[in-house]
Short mmCIF file of C-alpha atoms in Angstrom, two decimals:
data_model
loop_
_atom_site.label_atom_id
_atom_site.label_comp_id
_atom_site.label_asym_id
_atom_site.label_seq_id
_atom_site.Cartn_x
_atom_site.Cartn_y
_atom_site.Cartn_z
CA UNK A 1 99.96 51.20 2.61
CA UNK A 2 98.33 50.18 -0.60
CA UNK A 3 96.47 53.12 -2.29
CA UNK A 4 93.48 52.31 -4.48
CA UNK A 5 94.94 54.37 -7.30
CA UNK A 6 98.71 53.75 -7.19
CA UNK A 7 101.38 51.76 -5.57
CA UNK A 8 103.17 52.84 -2.30
CA UNK A 9 106.17 54.07 -4.22
CA UNK A 10 103.99 56.02 -6.70
CA UNK A 11 101.87 57.44 -3.91
CA UNK A 12 104.85 58.87 -2.25
CA UNK A 13 106.26 60.13 -5.37
CA UNK A 14 103.08 61.99 -5.84
CA UNK A 15 102.81 63.22 -2.29
CA UNK A 16 106.35 64.47 -1.86
CA UNK A 17 108.03 65.20 -5.04
CA UNK A 18 104.87 65.81 -7.11
CA UNK A 19 102.01 66.72 -4.78
CA UNK A 20 104.30 68.84 -2.67
CA UNK A 21 106.44 70.36 -5.33
CA UNK A 22 104.12 70.83 -8.08
CA UNK A 23 104.78 74.16 -9.95
CA UNK A 24 105.76 74.39 -13.59
CA UNK A 25 106.00 77.60 -15.61
CA UNK A 26 102.44 78.66 -16.42
CA UNK A 27 101.03 76.96 -13.38
CA UNK A 28 102.94 79.32 -11.18
CA UNK A 29 101.58 82.23 -12.97
CA UNK A 30 98.05 80.86 -12.91
CA UNK A 31 98.23 80.11 -9.18
CA UNK A 32 99.33 83.67 -8.50
CA UNK A 33 96.32 84.92 -10.40
CA UNK A 34 93.98 82.58 -8.59
CA UNK A 35 95.45 83.61 -5.19
CA UNK A 36 95.01 87.31 -6.24
CA UNK A 37 91.46 87.02 -7.42
CA UNK A 38 89.95 87.11 -3.94
CA UNK A 39 92.44 89.37 -2.16
CA UNK A 40 90.41 90.98 0.50
CA UNK A 41 90.58 94.06 2.69
CA UNK A 42 90.98 91.85 5.85
CA UNK A 43 94.18 92.80 7.58
CA UNK A 44 97.34 90.72 7.02
CA UNK A 45 99.12 90.81 10.24
CA UNK A 46 102.15 88.72 9.24
CA UNK A 47 103.73 87.83 5.93
CA UNK A 48 106.56 85.57 4.76
CA UNK A 49 107.38 84.41 1.29
CA UNK A 50 105.58 81.13 1.99
CA UNK A 51 102.42 82.35 3.80
CA UNK A 52 100.56 85.31 5.12
CA UNK A 53 98.37 85.39 8.32
CA UNK A 54 95.08 87.20 7.91
CA UNK A 55 92.87 88.44 10.74
CA UNK A 56 89.29 87.22 10.29
CA UNK A 57 87.93 88.45 13.71
CA UNK A 58 89.11 89.01 17.30
CA UNK A 59 91.46 86.07 18.11
CA UNK A 60 90.73 84.34 14.88
CA UNK A 61 93.22 84.05 12.00
CA UNK A 62 93.62 82.23 8.69
CA UNK A 63 97.15 81.27 7.59
CA UNK A 64 97.17 81.26 3.92
CA UNK A 65 100.00 79.35 2.18
CA UNK A 66 101.66 81.12 -0.89
CA UNK A 67 104.22 78.59 -1.99
CA UNK A 68 104.86 79.81 -5.52
CA UNK A 69 108.22 81.52 -6.13
CA UNK A 70 108.33 84.54 -8.52
CA UNK A 71 110.87 82.78 -10.75
CA UNK A 72 109.24 79.43 -10.68
CA UNK A 73 109.23 76.49 -8.29
CA UNK A 74 107.75 76.40 -4.85
CA UNK A 75 108.70 77.12 -1.29
CA UNK A 76 107.43 73.99 0.65
CA UNK A 77 107.59 75.63 4.16
CA UNK A 78 103.88 75.48 4.76
CA UNK A 79 102.32 74.51 1.45
CA UNK A 80 98.81 74.07 2.97
CA UNK A 81 96.59 76.64 4.72
CA UNK A 82 96.12 76.62 8.49
CA UNK A 83 94.66 78.70 11.16
CA UNK A 84 94.64 80.13 14.67
CA UNK A 85 91.64 80.22 17.01
CA UNK A 86 92.08 81.75 20.43
CA UNK A 87 89.83 81.83 23.60
CA UNK A 88 90.69 83.11 26.97
CA UNK A 89 92.21 79.88 28.19
CA UNK A 90 93.16 77.87 25.21
CA UNK A 91 94.40 78.26 21.59
CA UNK A 92 93.74 75.86 18.77
CA UNK A 93 95.81 75.92 15.65
CA UNK A 94 95.00 74.07 12.51
CA UNK A 95 97.35 71.71 10.48
CA UNK A 96 100.92 70.59 10.84
CA UNK A 97 102.08 71.89 7.38
CA UNK A 98 104.79 70.35 5.15
CA UNK A 99 107.74 71.22 7.42
CA UNK A 100 108.54 71.72 11.14
CA UNK A 101 109.57 75.37 10.19
CA UNK A 102 106.02 75.99 8.99
CA UNK A 103 104.47 74.67 12.18
CA UNK A 104 106.96 76.56 14.39
CA UNK A 105 106.15 79.74 12.66
CA UNK A 106 102.47 79.29 13.22
CA UNK A 107 103.12 78.54 16.85
CA UNK A 108 105.03 81.79 17.29
CA UNK A 109 102.27 83.68 15.46
CA UNK A 110 99.76 82.24 17.96
CA UNK A 111 101.91 83.47 20.75
CA UNK A 112 102.19 86.96 19.26
CA UNK A 113 98.65 87.51 18.08
CA UNK A 114 96.62 85.24 20.35
CA UNK A 115 98.71 85.78 23.48
CA UNK A 116 99.74 82.11 24.09
CA UNK A 117 101.30 79.20 22.41
CA UNK A 118 98.87 76.53 20.96
CA UNK A 119 97.30 74.25 23.48
CA UNK A 120 95.72 72.06 20.72
CA UNK A 121 96.53 71.29 17.06
CA UNK A 122 93.78 69.90 14.75
CA UNK A 123 94.82 67.86 11.81
CA UNK A 124 92.23 67.88 9.01
CA UNK A 125 93.58 64.80 7.07
CA UNK A 126 96.80 62.68 6.64
CA UNK A 127 98.41 64.17 3.51
CA UNK A 128 101.99 65.03 4.12
CA UNK A 129 101.67 68.76 3.22
CA UNK A 130 99.24 69.00 6.32
CA UNK A 131 101.05 66.59 8.69
CA UNK A 132 104.81 66.35 8.04
CA UNK A 133 105.72 69.33 10.19
CA UNK A 134 103.84 68.51 13.39
CA UNK A 135 107.04 68.06 15.39
CA UNK A 136 107.45 71.86 14.94
CA UNK A 137 104.92 72.43 17.68
CA UNK A 138 107.22 70.87 20.28
CA UNK A 139 108.86 73.37 22.50
CA UNK A 140 111.40 71.46 24.78
CA UNK A 141 109.28 69.22 27.02
CA UNK A 142 106.08 71.14 26.16
CA UNK A 143 103.72 70.02 23.39
CA UNK A 144 100.11 70.77 22.49
CA UNK A 145 97.62 68.04 22.16
CA UNK A 146 97.44 66.97 18.55
CA UNK A 147 93.99 65.84 17.51
CA UNK A 148 92.92 63.88 14.45
CA UNK A 149 90.65 60.89 13.65
CA UNK A 150 91.83 57.39 14.33
CA UNK A 151 92.07 56.74 10.65
CA UNK A 152 94.09 59.81 9.93
CA UNK A 153 96.54 58.91 12.75
CA UNK A 154 96.84 55.39 11.30
CA UNK A 155 97.65 56.88 7.70
CA UNK A 156 100.17 59.46 9.05
CA UNK A 157 102.12 56.70 10.79
CA UNK A 158 101.90 54.28 7.81
CA UNK A 159 102.92 56.91 5.27
CA UNK A 160 105.86 58.00 7.27
CA UNK A 161 107.20 54.74 8.53
CA UNK A 162 106.60 52.02 5.95
CA UNK A 163 107.99 53.61 2.75
CA UNK A 164 111.13 54.08 0.75
CA UNK A 165 112.65 57.49 -0.04
CA UNK A 166 111.93 58.83 -3.47
CA UNK A 167 113.67 61.31 -5.63
CA UNK A 168 112.74 64.98 -5.45
CA UNK A 169 112.28 65.66 -1.68
CA UNK A 170 111.72 64.30 1.78
CA UNK A 171 109.32 61.48 2.06
CA UNK A 172 109.27 60.86 5.79
CA UNK A 173 108.35 63.45 8.41
CA UNK A 174 111.58 63.90 10.35
CA UNK A 175 111.03 63.56 13.18
CA UNK A 176 107.59 61.93 12.97
CA UNK A 177 105.04 63.40 15.40
CA UNK A 178 101.79 61.54 15.36
CA UNK A 179 98.50 62.84 16.71
CA UNK A 180 97.91 61.81 20.35
CA UNK A 181 94.25 62.84 20.88
CA UNK A 182 92.05 60.74 18.61
CA UNK A 183 88.46 61.09 17.47
CA UNK A 184 86.40 58.12 16.46
CA UNK A 185 86.27 58.02 12.65
CA UNK A 186 82.52 58.44 12.80
CA UNK A 187 82.33 60.47 15.88
CA UNK A 188 79.55 62.98 16.47
CA UNK A 189 80.72 66.54 16.40
CA UNK A 190 83.12 67.29 19.25
CA UNK A 191 83.11 70.77 20.95
CA UNK A 192 86.37 72.17 22.25
CA UNK A 193 85.99 74.84 24.89
CA UNK A 194 88.57 77.49 24.54
CA UNK A 195 87.28 79.75 27.29
CA UNK A 196 84.67 82.17 26.18
CA UNK A 197 84.76 80.63 22.72
CA UNK A 198 84.39 77.13 21.42
CA UNK A 199 85.15 75.30 18.19
CA UNK A 200 83.30 72.27 16.80
CA UNK A 201 85.28 69.40 15.14
CA UNK A 202 83.25 67.56 12.62
CA UNK A 203 84.33 64.23 11.10
CA UNK A 204 83.76 63.90 7.44
CA UNK A 205 84.97 61.93 4.42
CA UNK A 206 85.48 62.62 0.77
CA UNK A 207 88.96 64.12 0.07
CA UNK A 208 90.41 61.15 2.00
CA UNK A 209 88.93 58.25 3.93
CA UNK A 210 88.81 60.47 6.97
CA UNK A 211 88.53 64.26 7.00
CA UNK A 212 87.75 66.88 9.76
CA UNK A 213 86.43 70.33 9.50
CA UNK A 214 86.79 73.02 12.22
CA UNK A 215 83.62 75.16 12.65
CA UNK A 216 82.63 78.21 14.56
CA UNK A 217 79.26 79.83 15.04
CA UNK A 218 80.36 83.34 16.16
CA UNK A 219 81.54 84.29 13.71
CA UNK A 220 80.32 81.72 11.22
CA UNK A 221 83.64 80.38 9.92
CA UNK A 222 84.70 76.96 8.76
CA UNK A 223 88.16 75.62 8.13
CA UNK A 224 87.51 73.08 5.33
CA UNK A 225 90.78 71.27 4.96
CA UNK A 226 91.18 69.89 1.46
CA UNK A 227 87.43 69.25 0.99
CA UNK A 228 87.69 72.59 -0.56
CA UNK A 229 90.35 73.95 -2.96
CA UNK A 230 89.87 77.55 -3.88
CA UNK A 231 91.32 78.43 -7.36
CA UNK A 232 93.38 75.29 -7.67
CA UNK A 233 92.02 72.13 -9.24
CA UNK A 234 91.49 69.62 -6.48
CA UNK A 235 93.46 66.62 -5.77
CA UNK A 236 91.40 63.43 -6.13
CA UNK A 237 94.13 60.89 -5.52
CA UNK A 238 92.45 59.44 -2.48
CA UNK A 239 88.84 60.84 -2.93
CA UNK A 240 85.54 59.25 -3.07
CA UNK A 241 83.82 61.74 -5.48
CA UNK A 242 80.25 61.22 -4.56
CA UNK A 243 81.00 61.61 -0.91
CA UNK A 244 83.26 64.62 -1.51
CA UNK A 245 80.47 66.40 -3.42
CA UNK A 246 77.82 65.54 -0.68
CA UNK A 247 80.12 66.93 2.02
CA UNK A 248 80.87 70.10 0.10
CA UNK A 249 77.10 70.53 -0.53
CA UNK A 250 76.49 70.26 3.22
CA UNK A 251 79.06 72.92 3.98
CA UNK A 252 77.32 75.18 1.42
CA UNK A 253 73.83 74.57 3.02
CA UNK A 254 75.14 75.37 6.40
CA UNK A 255 75.72 78.89 5.27
CA UNK A 256 78.97 80.04 6.84
CA UNK A 257 80.07 83.59 6.34
CA UNK A 258 83.70 82.55 5.61
CA UNK A 259 85.21 79.44 4.15
CA UNK A 260 88.93 78.75 4.72
CA UNK A 261 89.99 76.18 2.08
CA UNK A 262 92.88 73.89 2.39
CA UNK A 263 94.63 75.75 -0.56
CA UNK A 264 93.79 79.21 -1.77
CA UNK A 265 92.40 82.38 -0.23
CA UNK A 266 89.49 82.72 2.20
CA UNK A 267 86.12 83.09 0.56
CA UNK A 268 82.40 83.15 0.98
CA UNK A 269 79.48 80.97 -0.18
CA UNK A 270 79.86 82.32 -3.72
CA UNK A 271 83.42 80.91 -3.87
CA UNK A 272 82.28 77.59 -2.51
CA UNK A 273 79.44 77.37 -5.09
CA UNK A 274 81.98 78.03 -7.89
CA UNK A 275 83.92 75.02 -6.60
CA UNK A 276 80.82 72.95 -6.45
CA UNK A 277 80.24 73.81 -10.10
CA UNK A 278 83.68 72.50 -10.95
CA UNK A 279 83.04 69.28 -9.14
CA UNK A 280 79.80 68.78 -10.99
CA UNK A 281 81.56 69.55 -14.35
CA UNK A 282 84.19 66.97 -13.71
CA UNK A 283 81.61 64.34 -12.73
CA UNK A 284 79.55 64.99 -15.91
CA UNK A 285 82.69 64.63 -18.06
CA UNK A 286 83.85 61.50 -16.21
CA UNK A 287 80.42 59.85 -16.36
CA UNK A 288 80.16 60.58 -20.15
CA UNK A 289 83.57 59.07 -20.77
CA UNK A 290 82.74 55.88 -18.83
CA UNK A 291 79.38 55.49 -20.60
CA UNK A 292 81.34 55.80 -23.96
CA UNK A 293 83.76 53.12 -22.78
CA UNK A 294 86.67 55.56 -22.73
CA UNK A 295 89.23 54.65 -19.97
CA UNK A 296 90.03 57.35 -17.50
CA UNK A 297 93.68 57.02 -18.58
CA UNK A 298 92.72 58.47 -21.91
CA UNK A 299 89.62 60.54 -21.03
CA UNK A 300 91.31 63.10 -18.88
CA UNK A 301 93.63 64.22 -21.71
CA UNK A 302 90.77 65.90 -23.50
CA UNK A 303 89.10 67.48 -20.50
CA UNK A 304 88.73 71.24 -20.68
CA UNK A 305 87.28 73.61 -18.12
CA UNK A 306 85.01 76.19 -19.75
CA UNK A 307 86.29 79.79 -19.55
CA UNK A 308 83.00 80.73 -18.02
CA UNK A 309 83.93 78.78 -14.94
CA UNK A 310 87.05 81.04 -14.31
CA UNK A 311 90.71 80.06 -13.71
CA UNK A 312 91.57 76.80 -12.03
CA UNK A 313 95.20 76.23 -11.74
CA UNK A 314 96.62 72.77 -12.52
CA UNK A 315 99.20 72.16 -9.85
CA UNK A 316 100.70 69.46 -12.05
CA UNK A 317 100.06 68.72 -15.82
CA UNK A 318 98.29 65.50 -15.26
CA UNK A 319 96.09 66.63 -12.29
CA UNK A 320 92.93 66.01 -14.15
CA UNK A 321 93.76 62.32 -14.36
CA UNK A 322 93.20 61.70 -10.68
CA UNK A 323 89.75 63.06 -11.00
CA UNK A 324 88.77 60.75 -13.82
CA UNK A 325 90.41 57.78 -12.11
CA UNK A 326 88.54 58.43 -8.93
CA UNK A 327 85.19 58.55 -10.74
CA UNK A 328 86.19 55.37 -12.67
CA UNK A 329 87.04 53.54 -9.48
CA UNK A 330 83.81 54.46 -7.76
CA UNK A 331 81.35 53.89 -10.74
CA UNK A 332 82.87 50.51 -11.59
CA UNK A 333 82.85 49.02 -8.21
#
């Protein structure tokens, strides 16, 4: 696969040794502060060093990844957030995580707290920290249906089968488990009946060429995938910034009570609005640099987030670069 912003080798270096193992010194501390800012009174029913599972409502749970180790570095077991949604007949879980251990842990949590193993897995997008562990849902001959868009399935397979290993961590999912229930890339919202409860799968774009949100009306909850980073500066490596901003704006306008981001704690509309303000600030800075003729490769180095916008952890020292490069790609087409 050829990425618009980097070579295949560089993309994998980012995804697996950089994007999936990103903590340095102050970044670890900053991320802990960001995760702690919105600690809620909702009950945490399970906790490991890499994640905690928080009860949002009856049969509804958010799995919040906490990969930062106290002494520095990361625990890559889950790395991304996930979720569990249970009906009387079926259970949907969200994401495959970075390792099979992470997926297997969520499957066992579904059995314990929802009463049955997952019948469906929904993958929000192709990035390895969300998809590498899908095989962990396999239990002997039994496996849930794994749902993604056609484009996401294509990218999961390409990333894991047509690349070379890089230093710093696993590149390929081992073993690879690709989605087997595919949504058209531009499908209308698809409703999955769980028995007395349903979820709506909505195809979107912006963070990647193909994203999915998982939405509920009772209670009003949306699992956003990486369209929304809460407290961490977002990854723009495969983003289309104008589309990303539009999609996030739509999520805000739809007025959900709870937003579960792809990374960071559960929040409400105020938390999402804060994220929108960050996206707008990045856009303004990138446009100003482009108008001045300053290349993205230089402009990002002087970018500063105002203190008034709160703490946004940089998961790698050069993370702003991807935002400026994404805007440069789109505006100079």
